[in-house]
């Protein structure tokens, strides 16, 4: 088995900042209510001319620069997103064109907020199987494009952004130690975008009924997330032959501060060993973990030889976790 690790990271965020104070003028809510229940203070919002592929491409360019790879060296591009530019071609194919990575296999995957961990698993297996050598995995979203700005239960939560990572063979013993994935489609109704697919194609009626926006049963998602974040973390530790005490740093999906705190408590990790940027960006769905990963790396919080745990949950319902022995120097 090859040792596959992350050799470069990058991120891209829209310039526009939408604060809780801004939302007070748009919907019946207030800064204290949002912060106390979610931990979010602001989020980034893409302008009307910015698509998911634009953010994905920018983050990919930075990840390639960080890894020292040229676009022509990339032979696999996977974009995890629930907000593709269009149904087809895939956002990954658009990114391939933008980068000039003409030799790369390119496709999208959709596992909502767990998408980046899913993409990591697919890329690792393709490298292990000899289908690829240099993989570029991207989590990118423009969730503002599918947001009902009159629904205070959802519009306060989400933001736009993208993060990317380069996966390659690394020194033996370093890199990905284990990945676990899961799904429970029977609970998929609690978090969805009802229209726009083959079940409810776009029509005047679907638009009038606001079926193209995110719909969420917040209480059910919260209960699921609190349970699965800890469970998935323990599963990947067991699969990797590690214990809770072996986790040096946690990068969780940035959805809700109470969910993050519950996961950290179960792993017995203090706040300074948990990366949190939720207050700045809100929930970036598939972009959440890779943006946090890039920031943590650039801030020198990821130390070579330490065990970094990534864990996420999302619509589907899906979940995933990865334990990585960090191989890059600070």
PDB file of C-alpha atoms in Angstrom:
ATOM      1  CA  UNK A   1       0.000   0.000   0.000  1.00  0.00           C
ATOM      2  CA  UNK A   2       1.211   3.485  -0.894  1.00  0.00           C
ATOM      3  CA  UNK A   3       1.243   6.286   1.663  1.00  0.00           C
ATOM      4  CA  UNK A   4      -1.048   9.000   0.277  1.00  0.00           C
ATOM      5  CA  UNK A   5      -1.034  12.453   1.827  1.00  0.00           C
ATOM      6  CA  UNK A   6      -1.850  16.120   1.295  1.00  0.00           C
ATOM      7  CA  UNK A   7       0.986  18.073  -0.299  1.00  0.00           C
ATOM      8  CA  UNK A   8      -0.756  21.387  -0.948  1.00  0.00           C
ATOM      9  CA  UNK A   9      -3.861  23.350   0.025  1.00  0.00           C
ATOM     10  CA  UNK A  10      -5.674  26.468  -1.137  1.00  0.00           C
ATOM     11  CA  UNK A  11      -8.883  28.405  -0.583  1.00  0.00           C
ATOM     12  CA  UNK A  12     -11.063  31.012  -2.288  1.00  0.00           C
ATOM     13  CA  UNK A  13     -13.713  33.218  -0.689  1.00  0.00           C
ATOM     14  CA  UNK A  14     -15.931  35.933  -2.149  1.00  0.00           C
ATOM     15  CA  UNK A  15     -15.107  39.487  -1.107  1.00  0.00           C
ATOM     16  CA  UNK A  16     -18.610  40.429   0.052  1.00  0.00           C
ATOM     17  CA  UNK A  17     -19.190  39.920   3.782  1.00  0.00           C
ATOM     18  CA  UNK A  18     -22.759  39.536   5.041  1.00  0.00           C
ATOM     19  CA  UNK A  19     -22.904  40.133   8.787  1.00  0.00           C
ATOM     20  CA  UNK A  20     -25.592  39.230  11.281  1.00  0.00           C
ATOM     21  CA  UNK A  21     -26.403  42.938  11.487  1.00  0.00           C
ATOM     22  CA  UNK A  22     -27.007  42.944   7.739  1.00  0.00           C
ATOM     23  CA  UNK A  23     -29.401  40.022   8.125  1.00  0.00           C
ATOM     24  CA  UNK A  24     -31.379  41.919  10.768  1.00  0.00           C
ATOM     25  CA  UNK A  25     -32.519  44.260   7.991  1.00  0.00           C
ATOM     26  CA  UNK A  26     -33.515  41.345   5.759  1.00  0.00           C
ATOM     27  CA  UNK A  27     -35.306  38.873   8.008  1.00  0.00           C
ATOM     28  CA  UNK A  28     -36.765  38.605  11.521  1.00  0.00           C
ATOM     29  CA  UNK A  29     -33.593  37.755  13.450  1.00  0.00           C
ATOM     30  CA  UNK A  30     -30.806  39.409  15.436  1.00  0.00           C
ATOM     31  CA  UNK A  31     -27.103  39.057  16.083  1.00  0.00           C
ATOM     32  CA  UNK A  32     -27.492  37.657  19.605  1.00  0.00           C
ATOM     33  CA  UNK A  33     -29.977  34.990  18.478  1.00  0.00           C
ATOM     34  CA  UNK A  34     -27.725  33.812  15.652  1.00  0.00           C
ATOM     35  CA  UNK A  35     -24.498  33.798  17.692  1.00  0.00           C
ATOM     36  CA  UNK A  36     -25.997  32.051  20.704  1.00  0.00           C
ATOM     37  CA  UNK A  37     -27.526  29.244  18.652  1.00  0.00           C
ATOM     38  CA  UNK A  38     -24.908  28.787  15.934  1.00  0.00           C
ATOM     39  CA  UNK A  39     -21.691  30.657  16.703  1.00  0.00           C
ATOM     40  CA  UNK A  40     -21.849  32.451  13.341  1.00  0.00           C
ATOM     41  CA  UNK A  41     -21.059  36.152  13.074  1.00  0.00           C
ATOM     42  CA  UNK A  42     -20.764  36.643   9.319  1.00  0.00           C
ATOM     43  CA  UNK A  43     -20.574  34.769   6.036  1.00  0.00           C
ATOM     44  CA  UNK A  44     -19.231  35.382   2.508  1.00  0.00           C
ATOM     45  CA  UNK A  45     -21.611  35.813  -0.428  1.00  0.00           C
ATOM     46  CA  UNK A  46     -20.675  35.517  -4.097  1.00  0.00           C
ATOM     47  CA  UNK A  47     -21.830  38.167  -6.555  1.00  0.00           C
ATOM     48  CA  UNK A  48     -24.182  37.316  -9.415  1.00  0.00           C
ATOM     49  CA  UNK A  49     -21.305  36.843 -11.868  1.00  0.00           C
ATOM     50  CA  UNK A  50     -19.380  34.363  -9.681  1.00  0.00           C
ATOM     51  CA  UNK A  51     -20.124  30.667 -10.113  1.00  0.00           C
ATOM     52  CA  UNK A  52     -18.948  27.678  -8.107  1.00  0.00           C
ATOM     53  CA  UNK A  53     -16.328  26.839 -10.736  1.00  0.00           C
ATOM     54  CA  UNK A  54     -14.755  30.283 -10.327  1.00  0.00           C
ATOM     55  CA  UNK A  55     -14.135  29.759  -6.621  1.00  0.00           C
ATOM     56  CA  UNK A  56     -13.108  26.149  -7.222  1.00  0.00           C
ATOM     57  CA  UNK A  57     -10.551  27.205  -9.832  1.00  0.00           C
ATOM     58  CA  UNK A  58      -9.048  29.912  -7.627  1.00  0.00           C
ATOM     59  CA  UNK A  59      -8.633  27.511  -4.706  1.00  0.00           C
ATOM     60  CA  UNK A  60      -7.145  24.890  -7.045  1.00  0.00           C
ATOM     61  CA  UNK A  61      -4.546  27.313  -8.431  1.00  0.00           C
ATOM     62  CA  UNK A  62      -3.405  28.093  -4.889  1.00  0.00           C
ATOM     63  CA  UNK A  63      -3.269  24.414  -3.904  1.00  0.00           C
ATOM     64  CA  UNK A  64      -1.173  23.585  -6.962  1.00  0.00           C
ATOM     65  CA  UNK A  65       1.207  26.435  -6.169  1.00  0.00           C
ATOM     66  CA  UNK A  66       1.501  25.207  -2.587  1.00  0.00           C
ATOM     67  CA  UNK A  67       2.335  21.690  -3.759  1.00  0.00           C
ATOM     68  CA  UNK A  68       4.715  22.760  -6.509  1.00  0.00           C
ATOM     69  CA  UNK A  69       2.699  20.985  -9.198  1.00  0.00           C
ATOM     70  CA  UNK A  70       1.880  22.376 -12.620  1.00  0.00           C
ATOM     71  CA  UNK A  71      -1.628  21.930 -14.070  1.00  0.00           C
ATOM     72  CA  UNK A  72      -0.310  19.484 -16.660  1.00  0.00           C
ATOM     73  CA  UNK A  73       0.908  17.244 -13.807  1.00  0.00           C
ATOM     74  CA  UNK A  74      -2.648  16.730 -12.501  1.00  0.00           C
ATOM     75  CA  UNK A  75      -4.315  13.512 -13.628  1.00  0.00           C
ATOM     76  CA  UNK A  76      -7.425  13.563 -11.436  1.00  0.00           C
ATOM     77  CA  UNK A  77      -9.814  16.372 -10.499  1.00  0.00           C
ATOM     78  CA  UNK A  78     -12.788  15.756  -8.211  1.00  0.00           C
ATOM     79  CA  UNK A  79     -15.132  18.578  -7.247  1.00  0.00           C
ATOM     80  CA  UNK A  80     -17.503  18.000  -4.336  1.00  0.00           C
ATOM     81  CA  UNK A  81     -20.475  20.358  -4.556  1.00  0.00           C
ATOM     82  CA  UNK A  82     -24.254  20.652  -4.282  1.00  0.00           C
ATOM     83  CA  UNK A  83     -24.202  23.921  -6.252  1.00  0.00           C
ATOM     84  CA  UNK A  84     -22.592  23.020  -9.595  1.00  0.00           C
ATOM     85  CA  UNK A  85     -22.479  25.612 -12.349  1.00  0.00           C
ATOM     86  CA  UNK A  86     -24.980  23.439 -14.251  1.00  0.00           C
ATOM     87  CA  UNK A  87     -26.097  19.819 -14.431  1.00  0.00           C
ATOM     88  CA  UNK A  88     -23.510  19.153 -17.130  1.00  0.00           C
ATOM     89  CA  UNK A  89     -20.747  19.539 -17.975  1.00  0.00           C
ATOM     90  CA  UNK A  90     -19.471  18.836 -14.499  1.00  0.00           C
ATOM     91  CA  UNK A  91     -17.904  21.629 -12.481  1.00  0.00           C
ATOM     92  CA  UNK A  92     -14.730  19.524 -12.416  1.00  0.00           C
ATOM     93  CA  UNK A  93     -14.574  19.592 -16.224  1.00  0.00           C
ATOM     94  CA  UNK A  94     -14.976  23.374 -16.158  1.00  0.00           C
ATOM     95  CA  UNK A  95     -12.159  23.610 -13.604  1.00  0.00           C
ATOM     96  CA  UNK A  96     -10.025  21.325 -15.789  1.00  0.00           C
ATOM     97  CA  UNK A  97     -10.529  23.723 -18.706  1.00  0.00           C
ATOM     98  CA  UNK A  98      -9.791  26.776 -16.542  1.00  0.00           C
ATOM     99  CA  UNK A  99      -6.573  25.270 -15.225  1.00  0.00           C
ATOM    100  CA  UNK A 100      -5.406  23.824 -18.512  1.00  0.00           C
ATOM    101  CA  UNK A 101      -5.099  20.415 -16.823  1.00  0.00           C
ATOM    102  CA  UNK A 102      -5.887  18.593 -20.043  1.00  0.00           C
ATOM    103  CA  UNK A 103      -4.565  15.198 -18.895  1.00  0.00           C
ATOM    104  CA  UNK A 104      -6.845  14.958 -15.862  1.00  0.00           C
ATOM    105  CA  UNK A 105      -9.829  12.697 -15.309  1.00  0.00           C
ATOM    106  CA  UNK A 106     -12.549  15.070 -14.076  1.00  0.00           C
ATOM    107  CA  UNK A 107     -15.893  14.522 -12.374  1.00  0.00           C
ATOM    108  CA  UNK A 108     -18.127  15.825  -9.576  1.00  0.00           C
ATOM    109  CA  UNK A 109     -19.453  14.034  -6.517  1.00  0.00           C
ATOM    110  CA  UNK A 110     -22.407  15.072  -4.362  1.00  0.00           C
ATOM    111  CA  UNK A 111     -22.385  14.188  -0.677  1.00  0.00           C
ATOM    112  CA  UNK A 112     -23.301  17.664   0.603  1.00  0.00           C
ATOM    113  CA  UNK A 113     -21.193  18.783   3.566  1.00  0.00           C
ATOM    114  CA  UNK A 114     -19.380  15.415   3.685  1.00  0.00           C
ATOM    115  CA  UNK A 115     -18.319  15.819   0.061  1.00  0.00           C
ATOM    116  CA  UNK A 116     -14.668  16.690   0.630  1.00  0.00           C
ATOM    117  CA  UNK A 117     -14.057  13.602   2.774  1.00  0.00           C
ATOM    118  CA  UNK A 118     -15.858  11.475   0.182  1.00  0.00           C
ATOM    119  CA  UNK A 119     -13.658  13.002  -2.530  1.00  0.00           C
ATOM    120  CA  UNK A 120     -10.554  12.240  -0.479  1.00  0.00           C
ATOM    121  CA  UNK A 121     -11.560   8.590  -0.209  1.00  0.00           C
ATOM    122  CA  UNK A 122     -12.228   8.279  -3.950  1.00  0.00           C
ATOM    123  CA  UNK A 123      -8.943   9.988  -4.845  1.00  0.00           C
ATOM    124  CA  UNK A 124      -6.915   7.893  -2.414  1.00  0.00           C
ATOM    125  CA  UNK A 125      -8.338   4.688  -3.825  1.00  0.00           C
ATOM    126  CA  UNK A 126      -7.715   5.787  -7.400  1.00  0.00           C
ATOM    127  CA  UNK A 127      -4.107   6.575  -6.574  1.00  0.00           C
ATOM    128  CA  UNK A 128      -3.715   3.255  -4.771  1.00  0.00           C
ATOM    129  CA  UNK A 129      -5.195   1.492  -7.788  1.00  0.00           C
ATOM    130  CA  UNK A 130      -2.869   3.174 -10.254  1.00  0.00           C
ATOM    131  CA  UNK A 131      -5.555   5.232 -12.012  1.00  0.00           C
ATOM    132  CA  UNK A 132      -3.944   8.499 -10.910  1.00  0.00           C
ATOM    133  CA  UNK A 133      -0.765   9.871  -9.398  1.00  0.00           C
ATOM    134  CA  UNK A 134      -1.480  13.536  -8.668  1.00  0.00           C
ATOM    135  CA  UNK A 135      -5.040  14.246  -7.534  1.00  0.00           C
ATOM    136  CA  UNK A 136      -6.727  17.583  -6.999  1.00  0.00           C
ATOM    137  CA  UNK A 137      -9.778  17.443  -4.735  1.00  0.00           C
ATOM    138  CA  UNK A 138     -11.979  20.484  -4.265  1.00  0.00           C
ATOM    139  CA  UNK A 139     -14.959  21.316  -2.077  1.00  0.00           C
ATOM    140  CA  UNK A 140     -16.762  24.338  -3.506  1.00  0.00           C
ATOM    141  CA  UNK A 141     -20.152  25.964  -2.965  1.00  0.00           C
ATOM    142  CA  UNK A 142     -22.191  29.045  -3.789  1.00  0.00           C
ATOM    143  CA  UNK A 143     -25.029  28.261  -1.418  1.00  0.00           C
ATOM    144  CA  UNK A 144     -26.297  31.843  -1.573  1.00  0.00           C
ATOM    145  CA  UNK A 145     -27.636  30.957  -5.038  1.00  0.00           C
ATOM    146  CA  UNK A 146     -30.082  28.433  -3.545  1.00  0.00           C
ATOM    147  CA  UNK A 147     -30.926  30.353  -0.371  1.00  0.00           C
ATOM    148  CA  UNK A 148     -34.375  31.578   0.634  1.00  0.00           C
ATOM    149  CA  UNK A 149     -33.471  34.912   2.194  1.00  0.00           C
ATOM    150  CA  UNK A 150     -36.913  35.056   3.819  1.00  0.00           C
ATOM    151  CA  UNK A 151     -36.322  31.833   5.789  1.00  0.00           C
ATOM    152  CA  UNK A 152     -34.501  32.792   8.970  1.00  0.00           C
ATOM    153  CA  UNK A 153     -33.949  29.143   9.888  1.00  0.00           C
ATOM    154  CA  UNK A 154     -31.620  28.599   6.927  1.00  0.00           C
ATOM    155  CA  UNK A 155     -30.388  31.938   5.579  1.00  0.00           C
ATOM    156  CA  UNK A 156     -28.389  32.693   8.726  1.00  0.00           C
ATOM    157  CA  UNK A 157     -26.423  29.454   8.472  1.00  0.00           C
ATOM    158  CA  UNK A 158     -24.773  29.184   5.073  1.00  0.00           C
ATOM    159  CA  UNK A 159     -22.074  30.942   3.065  1.00  0.00           C
ATOM    160  CA  UNK A 160     -20.004  30.646  -0.113  1.00  0.00           C
ATOM    161  CA  UNK A 161     -16.428  29.463  -0.540  1.00  0.00           C
ATOM    162  CA  UNK A 162     -14.063  26.812  -1.861  1.00  0.00           C
ATOM    163  CA  UNK A 163     -11.065  24.857  -0.650  1.00  0.00           C
ATOM    164  CA  UNK A 164      -8.725  22.507  -2.483  1.00  0.00           C
ATOM    165  CA  UNK A 165      -6.045  19.958  -1.667  1.00  0.00           C
ATOM    166  CA  UNK A 166      -3.467  18.045  -3.678  1.00  0.00           C
ATOM    167  CA  UNK A 167      -3.108  14.341  -2.889  1.00  0.00           C
ATOM    168  CA  UNK A 168       0.100  12.496  -3.779  1.00  0.00           C
ATOM    169  CA  UNK A 169       2.280   9.688  -2.539  1.00  0.00           C
ATOM    170  CA  UNK A 170       4.237  10.808   0.539  1.00  0.00           C
ATOM    171  CA  UNK A 171       6.889   9.382   2.825  1.00  0.00           C
ATOM    172  CA  UNK A 172       6.024   5.919   4.128  1.00  0.00           C
ATOM    173  CA  UNK A 173       3.931   5.979   7.283  1.00  0.00           C
ATOM    174  CA  UNK A 174       2.650   9.508   6.737  1.00  0.00           C
ATOM    175  CA  UNK A 175      -0.546  10.679   5.075  1.00  0.00           C
ATOM    176  CA  UNK A 176      -4.003   9.123   5.282  1.00  0.00           C
ATOM    177  CA  UNK A 177      -4.208   6.538   8.053  1.00  0.00           C
ATOM    178  CA  UNK A 178      -7.865   5.702   7.548  1.00  0.00           C
ATOM    179  CA  UNK A 179     -11.160   6.975   6.159  1.00  0.00           C
ATOM    180  CA  UNK A 180     -14.706   5.995   7.096  1.00  0.00           C
ATOM    181  CA  UNK A 181     -17.830   6.994   5.196  1.00  0.00           C
ATOM    182  CA  UNK A 182     -21.527   6.469   5.812  1.00  0.00           C
ATOM    183  CA  UNK A 183     -25.006   7.369   4.633  1.00  0.00           C
ATOM    184  CA  UNK A 184     -28.615   7.064   5.746  1.00  0.00           C
ATOM    185  CA  UNK A 185     -30.860   7.814   2.804  1.00  0.00           C
ATOM    186  CA  UNK A 186     -33.954   7.029   4.865  1.00  0.00           C
ATOM    187  CA  UNK A 187     -33.416  10.369   6.640  1.00  0.00           C
ATOM    188  CA  UNK A 188     -32.661  12.356   3.491  1.00  0.00           C
ATOM    189  CA  UNK A 189     -35.886  14.358   3.672  1.00  0.00           C
ATOM    190  CA  UNK A 190     -34.644  16.421   6.638  1.00  0.00           C
ATOM    191  CA  UNK A 191     -32.172  18.362   4.485  1.00  0.00           C
ATOM    192  CA  UNK A 192     -32.777  18.834   0.773  1.00  0.00           C
ATOM    193  CA  UNK A 193     -33.295  21.059  -2.253  1.00  0.00           C
ATOM    194  CA  UNK A 194     -36.653  19.720  -3.474  1.00  0.00           C
ATOM    195  CA  UNK A 195     -36.794  20.973  -7.070  1.00  0.00           C
ATOM    196  CA  UNK A 196     -34.515  21.233 -10.044  1.00  0.00           C
ATOM    197  CA  UNK A 197     -33.958  17.544 -10.733  1.00  0.00           C
ATOM    198  CA  UNK A 198     -35.992  14.876 -12.494  1.00  0.00           C
ATOM    199  CA  UNK A 199     -38.453  14.475  -9.597  1.00  0.00           C
ATOM    200  CA  UNK A 200     -39.587  18.102  -9.730  1.00  0.00           C
ATOM    201  CA  UNK A 201     -38.184  19.742 -12.885  1.00  0.00           C
ATOM    202  CA  UNK A 202     -37.973  23.516 -12.982  1.00  0.00           C
ATOM    203  CA  UNK A 203     -41.301  25.160 -13.760  1.00  0.00           C
ATOM    204  CA  UNK A 204     -43.192  28.352 -12.985  1.00  0.00           C
ATOM    205  CA  UNK A 205     -44.962  26.449 -10.208  1.00  0.00           C
ATOM    206  CA  UNK A 206     -41.754  25.114  -8.616  1.00  0.00           C
ATOM    207  CA  UNK A 207     -40.229  28.593  -8.616  1.00  0.00           C
ATOM    208  CA  UNK A 208     -43.371  30.222  -7.196  1.00  0.00           C
ATOM    209  CA  UNK A 209     -43.469  27.618  -4.419  1.00  0.00           C
ATOM    210  CA  UNK A 210     -39.792  28.289  -3.592  1.00  0.00           C
ATOM    211  CA  UNK A 211     -38.847  24.642  -4.089  1.00  0.00           C
ATOM    212  CA  UNK A 212     -35.399  25.452  -5.473  1.00  0.00           C
ATOM    213  CA  UNK A 213     -34.146  26.635  -2.090  1.00  0.00           C
ATOM    214  CA  UNK A 214     -32.565  24.713   0.784  1.00  0.00           C
ATOM    215  CA  UNK A 215     -35.208  23.099   3.022  1.00  0.00           C
ATOM    216  CA  UNK A 216     -34.151  21.820   6.425  1.00  0.00           C
ATOM    217  CA  UNK A 217     -35.612  20.322   9.580  1.00  0.00           C
ATOM    218  CA  UNK A 218     -33.090  21.936  11.894  1.00  0.00           C
ATOM    219  CA  UNK A 219     -33.904  19.925  15.012  1.00  0.00           C
ATOM    220  CA  UNK A 220     -33.523  16.577  13.262  1.00  0.00           C
ATOM    221  CA  UNK A 221     -30.276  17.605  11.581  1.00  0.00           C
ATOM    222  CA  UNK A 222     -28.875  18.850  14.896  1.00  0.00           C
ATOM    223  CA  UNK A 223     -29.672  15.603  16.726  1.00  0.00           C
ATOM    224  CA  UNK A 224     -28.155  13.553  13.925  1.00  0.00           C
ATOM    225  CA  UNK A 225     -25.021  15.709  13.757  1.00  0.00           C
ATOM    226  CA  UNK A 226     -24.252  15.625  17.477  1.00  0.00           C
ATOM    227  CA  UNK A 227     -24.415  11.829  17.455  1.00  0.00           C
ATOM    228  CA  UNK A 228     -22.663  11.088  14.182  1.00  0.00           C
ATOM    229  CA  UNK A 229     -19.704  13.462  14.557  1.00  0.00           C
ATOM    230  CA  UNK A 230     -18.493  11.603  17.625  1.00  0.00           C
ATOM    231  CA  UNK A 231     -19.428   8.174  16.286  1.00  0.00           C
ATOM    232  CA  UNK A 232     -17.659   8.687  12.965  1.00  0.00           C
ATOM    233  CA  UNK A 233     -14.553  10.011  14.709  1.00  0.00           C
ATOM    234  CA  UNK A 234     -14.317   6.924  16.913  1.00  0.00           C
ATOM    235  CA  UNK A 235     -14.862   4.645  13.923  1.00  0.00           C
ATOM    236  CA  UNK A 236     -11.964   6.082  11.941  1.00  0.00           C
ATOM    237  CA  UNK A 237      -9.698   5.906  14.974  1.00  0.00           C
ATOM    238  CA  UNK A 238     -10.544   2.242  15.399  1.00  0.00           C
ATOM    239  CA  UNK A 239      -9.986   1.596  11.694  1.00  0.00           C
ATOM    240  CA  UNK A 240      -6.607   3.349  11.893  1.00  0.00           C
ATOM    241  CA  UNK A 241      -5.531   1.466  15.008  1.00  0.00           C
ATOM    242  CA  UNK A 242      -5.474   4.654  17.074  1.00  0.00           C
ATOM    243  CA  UNK A 243      -7.061   5.855  20.308  1.00  0.00           C
ATOM    244  CA  UNK A 244      -8.634   9.151  21.296  1.00  0.00           C
ATOM    245  CA  UNK A 245      -5.359  10.128  22.947  1.00  0.00           C
ATOM    246  CA  UNK A 246      -3.618   9.906  19.566  1.00  0.00           C
ATOM    247  CA  UNK A 247      -5.607  12.786  18.042  1.00  0.00           C
ATOM    248  CA  UNK A 248      -3.491  15.949  18.006  1.00  0.00           C
ATOM    249  CA  UNK A 249      -5.788  18.308  16.116  1.00  0.00           C
ATOM    250  CA  UNK A 250      -9.428  18.306  14.974  1.00  0.00           C
ATOM    251  CA  UNK A 251     -10.821  19.981  11.867  1.00  0.00           C
ATOM    252  CA  UNK A 252     -14.595  19.480  12.000  1.00  0.00           C
ATOM    253  CA  UNK A 253     -17.277  20.500   9.551  1.00  0.00           C
ATOM    254  CA  UNK A 254     -18.178  24.075  10.446  1.00  0.00           C
ATOM    255  CA  UNK A 255     -21.952  23.953  10.847  1.00  0.00           C
ATOM    256  CA  UNK A 256     -22.774  24.873  14.440  1.00  0.00           C
ATOM    257  CA  UNK A 257     -20.552  25.677  17.422  1.00  0.00           C
ATOM    258  CA  UNK A 258     -22.602  23.462  19.735  1.00  0.00           C
ATOM    259  CA  UNK A 259     -22.099  20.483  17.425  1.00  0.00           C
ATOM    260  CA  UNK A 260     -18.352  21.175  17.249  1.00  0.00           C
ATOM    261  CA  UNK A 261     -18.113  21.469  21.034  1.00  0.00           C
ATOM    262  CA  UNK A 262     -19.957  18.171  21.489  1.00  0.00           C
ATOM    263  CA  UNK A 263     -17.535  16.388  19.135  1.00  0.00           C
ATOM    264  CA  UNK A 264     -14.500  17.900  20.853  1.00  0.00           C
ATOM    265  CA  UNK A 265     -15.824  16.876  24.250  1.00  0.00           C
ATOM    266  CA  UNK A 266     -16.270  13.285  23.138  1.00  0.00           C
ATOM    267  CA  UNK A 267     -12.690  13.272  21.829  1.00  0.00           C
ATOM    268  CA  UNK A 268     -11.428  14.977  25.014  1.00  0.00           C
ATOM    269  CA  UNK A 269      -9.842  17.776  23.000  1.00  0.00           C
ATOM    270  CA  UNK A 270      -9.466  21.342  24.342  1.00  0.00           C
ATOM    271  CA  UNK A 271     -10.620  24.276  22.175  1.00  0.00           C
ATOM    272  CA  UNK A 272      -7.036  25.145  21.177  1.00  0.00           C
ATOM    273  CA  UNK A 273      -6.769  21.740  19.462  1.00  0.00           C
ATOM    274  CA  UNK A 274      -9.946  22.324  17.414  1.00  0.00           C
ATOM    275  CA  UNK A 275      -9.957  24.551  14.357  1.00  0.00           C
ATOM    276  CA  UNK A 276     -12.920  26.917  14.221  1.00  0.00           C
ATOM    277  CA  UNK A 277     -13.640  29.507  11.523  1.00  0.00           C
ATOM    278  CA  UNK A 278     -17.424  29.157  11.653  1.00  0.00           C
ATOM    279  CA  UNK A 279     -17.798  32.660  13.053  1.00  0.00           C
ATOM    280  CA  UNK A 280     -16.289  34.173   9.888  1.00  0.00           C
ATOM    281  CA  UNK A 281     -17.826  32.080   7.118  1.00  0.00           C
ATOM    282  CA  UNK A 282     -20.833  30.117   8.363  1.00  0.00           C
ATOM    283  CA  UNK A 283     -21.501  26.690   6.887  1.00  0.00           C
ATOM    284  CA  UNK A 284     -19.700  26.272   3.543  1.00  0.00           C
ATOM    285  CA  UNK A 285     -21.016  22.728   2.991  1.00  0.00           C
ATOM    286  CA  UNK A 286     -18.397  20.815   0.948  1.00  0.00           C
ATOM    287  CA  UNK A 287     -16.105  23.847   1.160  1.00  0.00           C
ATOM    288  CA  UNK A 288     -16.103  23.875   4.946  1.00  0.00           C
ATOM    289  CA  UNK A 289     -13.352  21.384   5.782  1.00  0.00           C
ATOM    290  CA  UNK A 290     -10.927  22.250   2.947  1.00  0.00           C
ATOM    291  CA  UNK A 291     -11.109  25.989   3.726  1.00  0.00           C
ATOM    292  CA  UNK A 292     -10.452  25.254   7.400  1.00  0.00           C
ATOM    293  CA  UNK A 293      -7.688  22.816   6.429  1.00  0.00           C
ATOM    294  CA  UNK A 294      -5.934  25.452   4.338  1.00  0.00           C
ATOM    295  CA  UNK A 295      -6.198  28.103   7.041  1.00  0.00           C
ATOM    296  CA  UNK A 296      -4.940  25.747   9.742  1.00  0.00           C
ATOM    297  CA  UNK A 297      -1.999  24.720   7.551  1.00  0.00           C
ATOM    298  CA  UNK A 298      -1.079  28.290   6.632  1.00  0.00           C
ATOM    299  CA  UNK A 299      -1.304  29.339  10.302  1.00  0.00           C
ATOM    300  CA  UNK A 300       1.186  26.635  11.293  1.00  0.00           C
ATOM    301  CA  UNK A 301      -1.303  24.658  13.360  1.00  0.00           C
ATOM    302  CA  UNK A 302      -0.725  21.395  11.459  1.00  0.00           C
ATOM    303  CA  UNK A 303       2.577  19.885  12.590  1.00  0.00           C
ATOM    304  CA  UNK A 304       4.473  17.238  10.652  1.00  0.00           C
ATOM    305  CA  UNK A 305       4.021  13.860  12.310  1.00  0.00           C
ATOM    306  CA  UNK A 306       0.860  14.823  14.214  1.00  0.00           C
ATOM    307  CA  UNK A 307      -2.494  13.102  13.708  1.00  0.00           C
ATOM    308  CA  UNK A 308      -5.103  15.405  12.174  1.00  0.00           C
ATOM    309  CA  UNK A 309      -8.741  14.299  12.315  1.00  0.00           C
ATOM    310  CA  UNK A 310     -11.262  15.550   9.752  1.00  0.00           C
ATOM    311  CA  UNK A 311     -14.938  14.799  10.389  1.00  0.00           C
ATOM    312  CA  UNK A 312     -18.105  15.920   8.610  1.00  0.00           C
ATOM    313  CA  UNK A 313     -21.835  15.297   8.258  1.00  0.00           C
ATOM    314  CA  UNK A 314     -24.248  16.510   5.629  1.00  0.00           C
ATOM    315  CA  UNK A 315     -27.358  16.089   3.546  1.00  0.00           C
ATOM    316  CA  UNK A 316     -28.156  12.658   2.266  1.00  0.00           C
ATOM    317  CA  UNK A 317     -27.806  12.058   5.129  1.00  0.00           C
ATOM    318  CA  UNK A 318     -24.066  11.443   4.895  1.00  0.00           C
ATOM    319  CA  UNK A 319     -21.007  11.471   7.106  1.00  0.00           C
ATOM    320  CA  UNK A 320     -17.296  10.859   6.839  1.00  0.00           C
ATOM    321  CA  UNK A 321     -14.032  11.108   8.735  1.00  0.00           C
ATOM    322  CA  UNK A 322     -10.354  10.878   7.900  1.00  0.00           C
ATOM    323  CA  UNK A 323      -7.276  10.546  10.075  1.00  0.00           C
ATOM    324  CA  UNK A 324      -4.119  11.981   8.539  1.00  0.00           C
ATOM    325  CA  UNK A 325      -0.550  11.860   9.805  1.00  0.00           C
ATOM    326  CA  UNK A 326       0.519  15.244   8.559  1.00  0.00           C
ATOM    327  CA  UNK A 327       3.491  15.105   6.200  1.00  0.00           C
ATOM    328  CA  UNK A 328       4.081  18.746   5.217  1.00  0.00           C
ATOM    329  CA  UNK A 329       6.594  20.928   7.010  1.00  0.00           C
ATOM    330  CA  UNK A 330       5.232  24.086   8.606  1.00  0.00           C
TER     331      UNK A 330
END
